[in-house]
Amino acid sequence: MSEQFEAPQTTSQVASSITNEVVIQMLDVNKWYGRFHVLKDINLTVMRGERIVVCGPSGSGKSTLIRCINRLEEHQEGDIIVDGVTLNDDIRNLDAIRQEVGMVFQSFNLFPHLTVLQNCTLAPIWVKKMPKGEAEEIAMKFLTRVRIPEQADKYPGQLSGGQQQRVAIARSLCMNPNVMLFDEPTSALDPEMISEVLDTMVDLAAEGMTMIVVTHEMGFANKVADRVIFMDRGEIVEQAPPQEFFNNPKSDRTKLFLSQILSH
Amino acid sequence: MAETTAHHIPKPDREPPGSYVGVRGWIMQNLLSSPLNVFMTLLGIVFLWYSVPPLLNWLIFNATISGDTRDNCIGTGGACWVFVKIRFNQFMYGFYPSEEQWRINLTFAVLFIGMLPLMFWDSKLFRGFRYKRELAVFLLFIFPFLAGFMFYGGVFGMPVVETSQWGGLFLTLIIAITGIVASLPLGVLLALGRRSNMPVIKMLCIGFIELVRAVPLITVLFMASVMIPLFLPEGVNFNKLVRALIAVALFSAAYSAETIRGGLQSIPKGQYEAAASMGLSYWKMMGLVVMPQALKAVIPGIVSGFIGLFKDTTLVLIIGLFDVLNIVRAASQDPKWFGLAVEGYAFTAILFFVFCFGMSQYSIFLEKKLHTGH
Ligand SMILES: Nc1ncnc2c1ncn2[C@@H]1O[C@H](COP(=O)(O)OP(=O)(O)O)[C@@H](O)[C@H]1O
Ligand SMILES: [Mg+2]
C-alpha cells in the first residue's frame, strides 16, 4: 500500500551552496545516558555549505545528536571530527570547535542581565579578544541583518519571543562560525512569530552557511534543505533530499511520522 | 452576495470608579476594605495613640542633653543624653588617643568617598567617571593595607596605637566591613566548590560549610581566641583582633556560600549551555554569565546575611574586645553614670538601626537598578 503525502508548498527553492569539502564527520558514534542507548551507530558526513534538516519523534535523539557536535554532550564511542579537529578530552580542541560552531536553542538562552548588544559582543570580546569597538560594530552588522538593530540597547526580557530568537541567531553569528546548529528554534514561539525567525534562517542559508536544523517546519525543510534526516529511537532511519523524502519515504516509520505531522 | 464589512469603532477609555484611585481609594482598599480590616485599623490607631507620645516624651521632649553630670537629669522623667554626650568620643573610638583620631576619620572619609561612585555608578554624577574598575581594585586590594597602617601606625611618624586600644563604633565597623568584604568572594568560591565536579574540592567545601554553620559564632570566636594559641608554638603571638576578624570572615563566608548556592541553582541550564557553546571557559562562564545573575537573584538574602553579621559583631565582647555595645555596657557600669544603661542601649539601638536600615535600603535600590526584564 502506498500512501500519498501532500508535500509542503514550496515558494522558491533557495539555491544550494553545497561544496565537496567535508566539514563535519560522525563515524559510528554511540552514546548512552546511564544504561539508556540514546545514539546508535550514527554515521553522518556534512559538506561545507550543506543544509541539513533533522526530524523525528520526540525523544528520538535529535537534540543529543547535534549537541554532540559541539560537545555539550559527550559521546562514548566513535569519532566526531569538526573542521579537521577530533573531539576528545583535549580542552584546546574543544575551545577551537566551539568557536567554529554556533548554536541556537529552543529557549533562546539569551543572557537576561546583559543588553542585546552586550549579548552579542560578550564572546567576541572575551573569547576572541576583539577590541570592544570592533565587536560592537560587528554586532550591529548582524543585528541589522536579523532586522532588529533598533533593539540593541534593550534587555532580552523586553523583547518578544521572535525578536529574542533573532538576537540569539545574531549572537551566534558574531563569532563568525563555520557551522550553525539549530535545536527546534521555532518550537517555543507563538505562531505569528515563527515566520520571522524562519525568514532569518532562510537568509542565512542563502548566504551559504552550513546548517544543521532540528525542526518540524517541513515548509522550511522543503525550501532550504539539501538533505532531510529522519531519526527514530537513536538511529538515523532515512536520509534523502526533501522532494524524495516527502514524496517517496522508504521506511514505514518515516511514513507514519510524516502522516502524523503533515495531516493535522 | 452583499459585500459588507463591519467597521469596528473602539470604545474610548473611561476613568476608573472613585473608590479605586487617589487617597480615598487607597484608604478604602487598604484600611477599610472589610469589617476585620476596619477593626485592625482601629486597633492600630489605639496602639499608636498609647505608645508613640510617651516614647517621644522620653526620647525628646522630656530628655536632657545640657550639662555634664547625671545630676542634670534628675526628676525630668526623660532620657539623660548627657551620659551619651560626655562618653560619645569613647563610644565612637574606644580608647584610641584623641590626638590620633584624625587617622580614623581620614581613613573612613576616604573609604566613604571612594565607595560613592561604585555604589551609585549609574547616577548622573558618576556616570562619566571612567576609572571605576581601577577604583574598585584599589578599594578591595590596596586600601585595606593602607587602612591597617593608618589605624595601627608605626609608619610616617605616626605613633603606634595597639589594637587593644581600638574600640567603639570604629571597631564594630572594622569587624563588620572585613566580614562583609571577605565573605562575598570566599562565599562565591565555596559555593562554586560545593557544586564542583571534583570530589576532593567538593568534599572540602561541604565539610567547611557544614562545620561552620553547625557551630555558634560565639564558639568560633572563643575557639579562635582561646584554642588557637594552644596550637601555636611558644612565642608566636597572633593578634586577638586579627583572630576575631578571620573567625568572623570565615563564619560569614559559610553563610554567604549557601545563599549564593541558592542563587546558582536558580540559573537555568540553558544559560550554561549558551555560554559554553560560544566557547567561554569555566571561569569566564561563571564570572560573566552565571554569577552576575545568581548574585543578583540573592541580593535580599546576601544583605540579610550582612545585617545579621553586623549585629553579630557584638559577640566579640566574649573575647574581651570593646565594640560599641560592649563599651556602652562598660560605661554604664561606671558609678558616675549609674542607672543610665537604658540611654546607652537606646543610643546603641539607634546607631545599629541606622546602619542596618541603610544596608536594607541600599539593597532595595540595587534590586531596582539591576532589574532588567518584565
Ligand atoms: N541528560 C539526560 N539524561 C538522561 N536521559 C536523557 C538526557 N537528555 C536526554 N535524555 C533522553 O534521551 C532521549 C533523547 O533525547 P533528545 O535528544 O532530547 O530527543 P529529541 O531532541 O529528539 O526530542 C530522550 O528519551 C530523553 O529522555
Ligand atoms: Mg530536542
PDB file of C-alpha atoms in Angstrom, chain A residues 23 27 30 60 92-93 104 119 127 143 170 179 189 224 228 237 249:
ATOM      1  CA  VAL A  23      33.164  19.907   7.485  1.00  0.00           C
ATOM      2  CA  LEU A  27      31.811   7.895  12.491  1.00  0.00           C
ATOM      3  CA  ASN A  30      27.338   5.764  20.112  1.00  0.00           C
ATOM      4  CA  SER A  60      14.449  10.113  19.257  1.00  0.00           C
ATOM      5  CA  ARG A  92      42.096  23.140  23.253  1.00  0.00           C
ATOM      6  CA  ASN A  93      40.228  21.147  20.627  1.00  0.00           C
ATOM      7  CA  VAL A 104      20.699  28.344  18.594  1.00  0.00           C
ATOM      8  CA  ASN A 119      24.855  39.606  24.483  1.00  0.00           C
ATOM      9  CA  VAL A 127      36.897  34.597  23.761  1.00  0.00           C
ATOM     10  CA  LEU A 143      21.618  42.796  14.373  1.00  0.00           C
ATOM     11  CA  ALA A 170      22.852  37.276  15.610  1.00  0.00           C
ATOM     12  CA  VAL A 179      28.611  25.817  11.076  1.00  0.00           C
ATOM     13  CA  LEU A 189       7.387  30.673  19.631  1.00  0.00           C
ATOM     14  CA  VAL A 224      16.293  25.185   2.017  1.00  0.00           C
ATOM     15  CA  VAL A 228      16.402  15.682   5.363  1.00  0.00           C
ATOM     16  CA  VAL A 237      16.449   5.754   9.771  1.00  0.00           C
ATOM     17  CA  PRO A 249       9.581   7.919   2.039  1.00  0.00           C
TER      18      PRO A 249
END
